mmCIF file of C-alpha atoms and ligand atoms in Angstrom:
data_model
loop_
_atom_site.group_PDB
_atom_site.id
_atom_site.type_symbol
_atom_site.label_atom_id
_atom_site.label_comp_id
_atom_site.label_asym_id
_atom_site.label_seq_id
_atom_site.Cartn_x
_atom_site.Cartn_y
_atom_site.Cartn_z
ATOM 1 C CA UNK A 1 155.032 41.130 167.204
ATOM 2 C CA UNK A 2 154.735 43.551 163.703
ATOM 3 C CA UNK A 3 155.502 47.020 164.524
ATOM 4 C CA UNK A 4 152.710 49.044 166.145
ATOM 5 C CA UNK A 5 151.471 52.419 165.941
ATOM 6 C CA UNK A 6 153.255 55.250 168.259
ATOM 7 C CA UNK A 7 149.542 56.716 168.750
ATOM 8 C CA UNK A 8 148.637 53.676 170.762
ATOM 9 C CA UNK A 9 151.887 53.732 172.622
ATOM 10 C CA UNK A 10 151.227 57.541 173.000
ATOM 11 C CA UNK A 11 147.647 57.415 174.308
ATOM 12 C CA UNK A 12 148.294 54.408 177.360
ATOM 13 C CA UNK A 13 151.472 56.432 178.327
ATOM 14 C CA UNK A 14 149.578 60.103 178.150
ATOM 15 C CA UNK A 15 146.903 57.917 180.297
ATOM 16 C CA UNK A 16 149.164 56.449 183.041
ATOM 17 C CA UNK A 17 151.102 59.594 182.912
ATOM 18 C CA UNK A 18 154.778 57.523 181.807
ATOM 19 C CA UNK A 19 156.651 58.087 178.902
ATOM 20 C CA UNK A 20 157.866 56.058 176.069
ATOM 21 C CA UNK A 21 161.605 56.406 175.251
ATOM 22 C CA UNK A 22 162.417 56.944 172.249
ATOM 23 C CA UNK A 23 166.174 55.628 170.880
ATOM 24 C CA UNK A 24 167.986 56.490 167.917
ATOM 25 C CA UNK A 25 169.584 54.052 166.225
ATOM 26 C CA UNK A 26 172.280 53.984 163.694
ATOM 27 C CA UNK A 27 173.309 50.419 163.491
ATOM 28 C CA UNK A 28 172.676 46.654 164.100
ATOM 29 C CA UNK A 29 173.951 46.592 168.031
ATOM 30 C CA UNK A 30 172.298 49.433 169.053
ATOM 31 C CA UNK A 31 169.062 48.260 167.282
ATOM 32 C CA UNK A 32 169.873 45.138 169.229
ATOM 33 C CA UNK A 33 170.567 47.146 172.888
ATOM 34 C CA UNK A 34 167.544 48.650 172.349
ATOM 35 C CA UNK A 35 165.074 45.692 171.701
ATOM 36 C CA UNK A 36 167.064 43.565 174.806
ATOM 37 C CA UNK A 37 166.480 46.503 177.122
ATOM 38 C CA UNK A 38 163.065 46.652 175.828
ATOM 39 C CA UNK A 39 162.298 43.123 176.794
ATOM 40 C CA UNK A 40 164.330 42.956 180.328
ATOM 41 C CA UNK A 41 162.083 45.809 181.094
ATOM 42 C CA UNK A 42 158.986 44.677 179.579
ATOM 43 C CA UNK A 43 158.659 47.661 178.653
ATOM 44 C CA UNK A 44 157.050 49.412 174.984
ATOM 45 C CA UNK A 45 159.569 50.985 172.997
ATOM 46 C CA UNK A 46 160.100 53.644 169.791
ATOM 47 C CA UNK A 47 163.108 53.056 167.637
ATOM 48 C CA UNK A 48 163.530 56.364 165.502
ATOM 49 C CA UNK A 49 166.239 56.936 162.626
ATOM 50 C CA UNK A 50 167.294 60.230 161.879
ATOM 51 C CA UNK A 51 168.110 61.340 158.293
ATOM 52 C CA UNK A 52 171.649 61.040 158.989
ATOM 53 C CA UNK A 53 171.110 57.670 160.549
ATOM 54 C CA UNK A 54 169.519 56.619 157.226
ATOM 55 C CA UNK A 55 172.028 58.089 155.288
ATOM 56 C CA UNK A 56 174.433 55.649 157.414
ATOM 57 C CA UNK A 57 172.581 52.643 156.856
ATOM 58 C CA UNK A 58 170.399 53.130 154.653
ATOM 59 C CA UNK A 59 166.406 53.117 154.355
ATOM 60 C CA UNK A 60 165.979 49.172 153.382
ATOM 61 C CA UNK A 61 168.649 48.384 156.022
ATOM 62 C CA UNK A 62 167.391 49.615 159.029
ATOM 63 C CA UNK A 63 163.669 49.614 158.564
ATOM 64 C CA UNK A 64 164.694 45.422 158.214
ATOM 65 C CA UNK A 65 166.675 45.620 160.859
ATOM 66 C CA UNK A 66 164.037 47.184 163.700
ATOM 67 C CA UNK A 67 161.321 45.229 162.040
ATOM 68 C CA UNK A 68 163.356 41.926 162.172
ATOM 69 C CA UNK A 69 163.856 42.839 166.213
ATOM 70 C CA UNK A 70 159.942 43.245 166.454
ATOM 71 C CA UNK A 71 158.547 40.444 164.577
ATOM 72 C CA UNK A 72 161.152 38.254 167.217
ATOM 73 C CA UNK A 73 160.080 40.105 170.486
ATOM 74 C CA UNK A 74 157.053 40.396 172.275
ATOM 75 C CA UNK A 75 157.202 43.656 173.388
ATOM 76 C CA UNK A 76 155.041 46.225 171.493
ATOM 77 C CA UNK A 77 158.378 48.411 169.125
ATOM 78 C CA UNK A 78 157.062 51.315 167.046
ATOM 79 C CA UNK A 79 159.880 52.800 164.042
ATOM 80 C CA UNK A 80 159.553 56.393 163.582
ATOM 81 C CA UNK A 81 161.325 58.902 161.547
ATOM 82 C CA UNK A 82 163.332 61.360 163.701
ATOM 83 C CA UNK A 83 163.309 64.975 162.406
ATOM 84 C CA UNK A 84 162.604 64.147 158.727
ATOM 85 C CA UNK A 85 162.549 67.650 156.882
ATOM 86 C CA UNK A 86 162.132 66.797 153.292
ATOM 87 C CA UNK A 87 158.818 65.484 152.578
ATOM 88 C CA UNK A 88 159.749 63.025 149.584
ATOM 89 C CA UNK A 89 161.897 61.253 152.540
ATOM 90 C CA UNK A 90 158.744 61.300 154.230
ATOM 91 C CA UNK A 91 156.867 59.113 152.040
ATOM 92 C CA UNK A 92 159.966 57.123 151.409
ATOM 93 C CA UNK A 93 159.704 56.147 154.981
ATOM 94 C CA UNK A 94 155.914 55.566 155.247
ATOM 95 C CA UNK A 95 156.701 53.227 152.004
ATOM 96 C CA UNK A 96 159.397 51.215 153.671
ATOM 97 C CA UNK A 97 156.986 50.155 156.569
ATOM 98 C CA UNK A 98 157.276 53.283 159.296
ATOM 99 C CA UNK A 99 154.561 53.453 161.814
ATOM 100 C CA UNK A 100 155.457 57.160 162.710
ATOM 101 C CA UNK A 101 157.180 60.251 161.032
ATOM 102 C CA UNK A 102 157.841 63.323 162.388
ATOM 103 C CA UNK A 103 157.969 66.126 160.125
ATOM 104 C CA UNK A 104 160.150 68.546 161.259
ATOM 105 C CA UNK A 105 159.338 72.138 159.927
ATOM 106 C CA UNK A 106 160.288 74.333 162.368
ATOM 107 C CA UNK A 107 162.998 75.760 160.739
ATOM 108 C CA UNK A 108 159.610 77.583 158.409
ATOM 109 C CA UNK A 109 157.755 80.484 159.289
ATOM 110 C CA UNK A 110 154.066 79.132 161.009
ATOM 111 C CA UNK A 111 152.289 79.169 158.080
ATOM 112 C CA UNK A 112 154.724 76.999 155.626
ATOM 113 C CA UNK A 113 155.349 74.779 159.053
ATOM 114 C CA UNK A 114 151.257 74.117 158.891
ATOM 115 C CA UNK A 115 150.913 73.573 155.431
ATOM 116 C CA UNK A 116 154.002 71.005 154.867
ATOM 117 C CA UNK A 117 152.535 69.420 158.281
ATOM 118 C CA UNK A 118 148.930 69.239 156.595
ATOM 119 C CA UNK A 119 150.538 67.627 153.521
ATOM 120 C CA UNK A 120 151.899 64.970 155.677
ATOM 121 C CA UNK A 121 148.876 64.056 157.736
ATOM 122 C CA UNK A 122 147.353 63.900 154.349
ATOM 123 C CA UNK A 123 149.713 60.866 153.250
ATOM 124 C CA UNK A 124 150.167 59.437 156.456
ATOM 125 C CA UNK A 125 146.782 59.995 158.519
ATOM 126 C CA UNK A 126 144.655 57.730 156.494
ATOM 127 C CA UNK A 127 147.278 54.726 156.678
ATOM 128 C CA UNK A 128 147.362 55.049 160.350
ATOM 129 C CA UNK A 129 151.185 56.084 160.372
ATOM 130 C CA UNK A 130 151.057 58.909 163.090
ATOM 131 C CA UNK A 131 152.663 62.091 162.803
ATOM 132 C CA UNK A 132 155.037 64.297 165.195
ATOM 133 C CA UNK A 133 155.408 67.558 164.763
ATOM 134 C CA UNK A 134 157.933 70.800 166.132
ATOM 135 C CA UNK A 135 156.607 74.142 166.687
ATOM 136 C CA UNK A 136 159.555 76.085 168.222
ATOM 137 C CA UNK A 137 162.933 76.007 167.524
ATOM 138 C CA UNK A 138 164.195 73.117 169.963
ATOM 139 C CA UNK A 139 167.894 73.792 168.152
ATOM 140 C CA UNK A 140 171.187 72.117 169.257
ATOM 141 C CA UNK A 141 173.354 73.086 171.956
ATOM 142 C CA UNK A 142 176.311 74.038 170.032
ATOM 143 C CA UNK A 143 174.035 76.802 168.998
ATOM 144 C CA UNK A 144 175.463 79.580 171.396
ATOM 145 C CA UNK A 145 172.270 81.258 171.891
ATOM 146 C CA UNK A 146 172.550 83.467 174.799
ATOM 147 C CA UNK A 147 169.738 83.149 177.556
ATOM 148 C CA UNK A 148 167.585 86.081 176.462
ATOM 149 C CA UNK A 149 167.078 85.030 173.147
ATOM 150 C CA UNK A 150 166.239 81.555 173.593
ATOM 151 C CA UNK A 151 162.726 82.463 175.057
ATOM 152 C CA UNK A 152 161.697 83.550 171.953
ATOM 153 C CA UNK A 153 162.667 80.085 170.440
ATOM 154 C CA UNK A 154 160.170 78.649 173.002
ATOM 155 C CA UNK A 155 156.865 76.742 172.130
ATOM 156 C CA UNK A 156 153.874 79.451 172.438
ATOM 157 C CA UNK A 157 150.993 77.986 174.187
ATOM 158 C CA UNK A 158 148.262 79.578 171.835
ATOM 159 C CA UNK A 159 150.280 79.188 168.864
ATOM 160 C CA UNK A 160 150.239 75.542 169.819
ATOM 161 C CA UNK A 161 146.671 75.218 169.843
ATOM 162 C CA UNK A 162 146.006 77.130 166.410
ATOM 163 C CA UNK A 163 148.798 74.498 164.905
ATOM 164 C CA UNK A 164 147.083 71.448 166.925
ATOM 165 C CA UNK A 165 143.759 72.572 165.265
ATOM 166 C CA UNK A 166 144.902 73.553 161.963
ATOM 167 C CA UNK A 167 147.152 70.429 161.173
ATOM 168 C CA UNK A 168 145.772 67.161 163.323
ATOM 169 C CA UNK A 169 149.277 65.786 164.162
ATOM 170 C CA UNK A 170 149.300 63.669 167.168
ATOM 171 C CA UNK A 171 151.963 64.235 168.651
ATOM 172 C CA UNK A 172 153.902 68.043 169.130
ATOM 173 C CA UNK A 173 157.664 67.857 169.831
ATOM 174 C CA UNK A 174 157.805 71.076 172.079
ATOM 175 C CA UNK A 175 161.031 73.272 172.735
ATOM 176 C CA UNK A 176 160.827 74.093 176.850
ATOM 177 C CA UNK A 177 164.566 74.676 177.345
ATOM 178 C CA UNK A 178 166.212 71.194 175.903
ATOM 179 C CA UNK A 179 168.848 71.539 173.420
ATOM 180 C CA UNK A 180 170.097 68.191 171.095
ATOM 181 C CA UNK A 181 173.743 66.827 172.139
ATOM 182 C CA UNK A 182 176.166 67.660 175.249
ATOM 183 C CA UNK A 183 174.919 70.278 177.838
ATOM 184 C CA UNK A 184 177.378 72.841 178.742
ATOM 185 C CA UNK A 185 175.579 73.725 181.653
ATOM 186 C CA UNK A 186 172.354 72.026 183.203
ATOM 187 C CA UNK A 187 169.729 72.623 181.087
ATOM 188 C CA UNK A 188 166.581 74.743 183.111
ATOM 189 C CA UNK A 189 163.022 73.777 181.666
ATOM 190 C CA UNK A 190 160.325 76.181 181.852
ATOM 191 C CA UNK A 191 157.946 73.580 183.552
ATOM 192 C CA UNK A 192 155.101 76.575 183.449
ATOM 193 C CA UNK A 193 155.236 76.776 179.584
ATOM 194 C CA UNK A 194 154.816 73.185 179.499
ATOM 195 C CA UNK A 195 151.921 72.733 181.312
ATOM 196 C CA UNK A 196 149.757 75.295 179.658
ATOM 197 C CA UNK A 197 150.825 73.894 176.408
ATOM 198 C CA UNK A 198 149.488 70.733 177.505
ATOM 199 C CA UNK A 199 145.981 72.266 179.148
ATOM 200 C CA UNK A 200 146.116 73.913 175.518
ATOM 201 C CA UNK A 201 146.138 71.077 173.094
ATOM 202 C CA UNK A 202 146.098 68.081 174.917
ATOM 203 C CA UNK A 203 147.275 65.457 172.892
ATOM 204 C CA UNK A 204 150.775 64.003 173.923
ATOM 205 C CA UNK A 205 153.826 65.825 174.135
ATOM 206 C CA UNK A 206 157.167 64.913 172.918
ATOM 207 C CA UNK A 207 160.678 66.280 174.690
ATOM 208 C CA UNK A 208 163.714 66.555 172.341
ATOM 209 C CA UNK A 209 167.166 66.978 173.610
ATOM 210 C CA UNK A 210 166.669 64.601 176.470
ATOM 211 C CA UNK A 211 170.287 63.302 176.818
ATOM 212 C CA UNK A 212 172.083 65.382 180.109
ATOM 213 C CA UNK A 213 168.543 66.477 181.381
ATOM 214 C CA UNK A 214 168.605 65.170 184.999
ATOM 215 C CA UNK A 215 166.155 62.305 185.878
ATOM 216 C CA UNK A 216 164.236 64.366 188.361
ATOM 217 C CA UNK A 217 163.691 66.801 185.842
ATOM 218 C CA UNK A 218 162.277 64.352 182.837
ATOM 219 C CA UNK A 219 160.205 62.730 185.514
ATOM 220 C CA UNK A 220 158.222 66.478 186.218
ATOM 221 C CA UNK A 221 158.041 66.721 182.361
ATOM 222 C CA UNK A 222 156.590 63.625 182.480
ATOM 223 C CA UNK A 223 153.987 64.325 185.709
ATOM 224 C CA UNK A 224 153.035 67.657 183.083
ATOM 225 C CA UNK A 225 152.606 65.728 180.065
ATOM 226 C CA UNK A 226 155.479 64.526 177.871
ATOM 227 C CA UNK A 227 154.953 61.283 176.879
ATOM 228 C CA UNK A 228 157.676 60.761 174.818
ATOM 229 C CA UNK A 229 161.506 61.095 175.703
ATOM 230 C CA UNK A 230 164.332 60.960 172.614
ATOM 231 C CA UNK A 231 167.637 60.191 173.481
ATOM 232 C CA UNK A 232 170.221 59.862 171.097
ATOM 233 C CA UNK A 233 173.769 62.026 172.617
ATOM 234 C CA UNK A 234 173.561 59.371 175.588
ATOM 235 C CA UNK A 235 173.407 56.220 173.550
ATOM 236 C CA UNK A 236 176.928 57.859 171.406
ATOM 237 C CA UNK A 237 178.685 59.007 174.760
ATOM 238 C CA UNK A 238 178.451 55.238 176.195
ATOM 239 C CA UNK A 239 178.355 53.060 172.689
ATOM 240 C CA UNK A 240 181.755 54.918 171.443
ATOM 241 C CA UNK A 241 182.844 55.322 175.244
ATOM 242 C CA UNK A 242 182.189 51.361 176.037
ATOM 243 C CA UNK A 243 184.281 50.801 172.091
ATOM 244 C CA UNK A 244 187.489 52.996 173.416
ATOM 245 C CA UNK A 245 187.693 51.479 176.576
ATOM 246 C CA UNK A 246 187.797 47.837 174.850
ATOM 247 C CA UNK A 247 190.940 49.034 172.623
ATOM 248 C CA UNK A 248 192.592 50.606 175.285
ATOM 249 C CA UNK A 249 192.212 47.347 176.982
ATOM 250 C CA UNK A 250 193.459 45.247 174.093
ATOM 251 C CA UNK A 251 195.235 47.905 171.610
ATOM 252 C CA UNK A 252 196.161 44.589 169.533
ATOM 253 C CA UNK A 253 192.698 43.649 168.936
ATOM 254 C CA UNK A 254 191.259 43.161 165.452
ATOM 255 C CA UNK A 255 188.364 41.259 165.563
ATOM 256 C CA UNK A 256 185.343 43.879 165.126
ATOM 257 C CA UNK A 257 183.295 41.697 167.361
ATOM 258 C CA UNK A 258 185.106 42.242 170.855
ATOM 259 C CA UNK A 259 184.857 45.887 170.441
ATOM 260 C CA UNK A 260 180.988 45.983 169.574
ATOM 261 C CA UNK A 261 179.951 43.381 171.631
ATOM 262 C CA UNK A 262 180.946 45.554 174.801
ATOM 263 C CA UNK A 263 179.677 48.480 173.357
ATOM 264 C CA UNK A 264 176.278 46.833 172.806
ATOM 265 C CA UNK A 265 176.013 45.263 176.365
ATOM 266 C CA UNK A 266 176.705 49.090 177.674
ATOM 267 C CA UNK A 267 174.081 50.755 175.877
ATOM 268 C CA UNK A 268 171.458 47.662 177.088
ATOM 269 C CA UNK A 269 172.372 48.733 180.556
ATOM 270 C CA UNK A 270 172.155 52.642 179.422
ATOM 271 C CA UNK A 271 168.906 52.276 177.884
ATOM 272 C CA UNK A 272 167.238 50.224 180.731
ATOM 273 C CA UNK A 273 168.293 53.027 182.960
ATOM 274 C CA UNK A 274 166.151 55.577 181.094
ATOM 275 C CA UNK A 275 163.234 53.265 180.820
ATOM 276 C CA UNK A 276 163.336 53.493 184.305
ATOM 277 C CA UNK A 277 163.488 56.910 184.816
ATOM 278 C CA UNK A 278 160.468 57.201 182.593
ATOM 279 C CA UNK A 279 158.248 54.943 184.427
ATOM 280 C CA UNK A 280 157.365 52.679 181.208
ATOM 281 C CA UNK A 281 158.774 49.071 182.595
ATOM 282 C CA UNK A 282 156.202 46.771 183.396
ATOM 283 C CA UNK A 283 153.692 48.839 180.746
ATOM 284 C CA UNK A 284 154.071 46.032 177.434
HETATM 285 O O1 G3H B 1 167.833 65.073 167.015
HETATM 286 C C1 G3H B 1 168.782 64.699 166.333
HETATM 287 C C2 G3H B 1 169.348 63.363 166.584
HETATM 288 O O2 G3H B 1 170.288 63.407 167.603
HETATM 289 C C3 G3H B 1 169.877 62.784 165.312
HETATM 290 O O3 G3H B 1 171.144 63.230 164.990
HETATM 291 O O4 G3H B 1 170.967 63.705 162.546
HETATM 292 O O5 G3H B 1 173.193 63.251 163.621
HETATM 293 O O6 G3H B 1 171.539 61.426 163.325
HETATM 294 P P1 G3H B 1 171.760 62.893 163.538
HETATM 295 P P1 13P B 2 169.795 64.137 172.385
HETATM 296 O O1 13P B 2 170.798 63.722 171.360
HETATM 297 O O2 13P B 2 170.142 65.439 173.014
HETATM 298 O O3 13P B 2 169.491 63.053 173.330
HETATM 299 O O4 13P B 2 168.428 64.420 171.566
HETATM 300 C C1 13P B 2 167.837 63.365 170.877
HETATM 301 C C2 13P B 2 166.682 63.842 170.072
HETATM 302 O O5 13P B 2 165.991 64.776 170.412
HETATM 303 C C3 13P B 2 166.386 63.105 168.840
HETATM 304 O O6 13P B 2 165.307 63.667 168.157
HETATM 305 ZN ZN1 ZN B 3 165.244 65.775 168.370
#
C-alpha cells in the first residue's frame, strides 16, 4: 500500500477514541520492527524521523526505506516529520514524499509560532500533506525545571483555540506534563487541561514524551482525546539494550547481523506492546 495521509489515520482514531502510535526511526531494523509489529497487529501505523534521525540517515535513505516497507505491507503506514524546526527542511521533506510534517515552533513567541505554522499549511495544505503543530513548551526531561514553573510551559486552552483558528493545522502536539527521554520520576498529566483543550479545538491531539508514561495513564489521554502517541526513548532503551545483551553473550562476535537481528526482534515485541496499550490493533 503507498503511504497514506496521517489526517485519515487521525480522524478514524479521534472517532473510535484509539490512538495511532507513532515510532521514530533511525535505521533499517527499526523501520523493519516497526512495519512487522504493524502487521502482527493489524494495526495503522506513523513512522516519523526526527531531524537528527535524518541527519543519521539521511533524507533519500529513509523516506525509501519507510516507503519500501509500505508499498510491501498492507497495513495503512503514514511518514511524518518529527519536530522539524527549519522550514526549508520542511519542504525538503514534503518533496521527498512525506505525508505529514510537524512544524515545531514552540520555541517562538505565539505570534512568530502562527505565522511560520501558516507558512507551512500554505505549502503543505493544498498537497494534502497534513500538518502537526506544538503550542507549549513540551521540553525534555533533562531540562531541570522545577514543578512550579513547568505550569507555565503548559498548553493554554484558549490560546489553543486562537492558534487552531488562526493557522488550520490538524493536528496540535500539546504539552500536559510529558517530557522527551527517561523520567526521573513518574510523570503526572494534568488530565483537566487536556480535556478542555480538546472541548476547545477539537481536532486530534498529539502526546509527546510518551516513553515512561504508564499505560493506564496514555489510555485516559486517550479516553480525553489524544490520538496520537510518539515514542522514541523506549524504542533506544530496548534496541541498544537487546544489542548489549547479544555482545555480552558472545563478546567474540563480529558479524553485525547477530547483534541487530536481536535488537530488531526486541523492538517488534516493544512496539506491539504499545499498539496495544493504545487500542489501535485490529483498526487497518
Ligand atoms: O522528540 C524528539 C525525538 O525523541 C527525536 O530525538 O532529535 O535525537 O532524533 P532526536
Ligand atoms: P520519547 O522519546 O520521550 O518517547 O518522546 C518521543 C517524541 O515525543 C517524539 O516526538
Ligand atoms: Zn516529541
Amino acid at each position: 500500500m503507498a503511504l497514506v495521509s496521517v489526517d485519515e489515520l487521525l480522524a478514524k482514531a479521534d472517532r473510535e477514541k484509539y490512538a495511532v502510535g507513532a515510532f521514530n526511526a533511525n535505521n533499517m531494523e527499526i523501520v523493519q520492527a516497526i512495519i512487522e509489529a504493524a502487521e502482527k497487529e493489524q494495526a495503522p501505523v506513523i513512522m516519523q524521523a526526527s531531524q537528527g534521525a535524518i541527519n543519521y540517515a539521511g533524507l533519500a535513505f529513509i523516506s525509501a526505506m519507510v516507503k519500501l516497507a509500505a508499498e510491501s505491507s498492507r497495513v495503512p503506514v503514514a511518514l511524518h516529520l518529527d519536530h522539524g524546526t527549519d522550514f526549508a527542511q520542511v519542504v525538503r521533506c514534503i518533496r521527498n514524499g512525506f505525508t505529514s510534517v510537524m512544524y515545531d515552533g514552540s520555541k517562538l513567541p505565539l505570534e512568530e509560532n502562527i505565522a511560520m505554522t501558516k507558512k507551512v499549511m500554505e505549502i503543505a495544505n493544498p498537497i494534502e500533506v497534513s500538518v502537526e503543530a506544538e503550542l507549549g513548551k513540551i521540553g525534555g526531561t533533562e531540562d531541570d525545571i522545577h514543578v512550579s514553573e513547568k505550569e507555565a510551559l503548559f498548553t493554554n486552552p484558549e490560546e489553543a483555540l486562537y492558534f487552531v483558528e488562526q493557522t488550520g493545522i490538524r493536528s496540535l502536539a500539546v504539552a500536559i506534563g510529558t517530557a522527551h527521554g527517561r523520567y526521573k520520576g513518574e510523570p503526572r498529566l494534568d488530565f483537566e487541561r487536556l480535556e478542555s483543550i480538546k472541548k476547545m479545538v477539537q481536532i486530534p491531539l498529539v502526546l509527546h514524551g510518551s516513553s515512561g508514561v504508564p499505560d493506564e495513564t496514555v489510555q485516559q489521554a486517550i479516553r480525553l482525546g489524544i490520538c496520537k502517541v510518539n515514542i522514541d526513548t523506549n524504542i533506544r532503551e530496548v534496541f541498544v539494550g537487546a544489542m548489549k545483551e547479544a555482545m555480552e553473550k558472545s563478546p567474540g562476535e563480529i558479524d553485525p547481523r547477530k547483534i541487530l537481528g536481536p535488537a530488531r526482534k526486541a523492538t517488534v515485541d516493544l512496539i506491539r506492546q504499545k499498539i496495544q496499550v493504545f487500542g489501535s490493533s485490529g483498526r487497518a
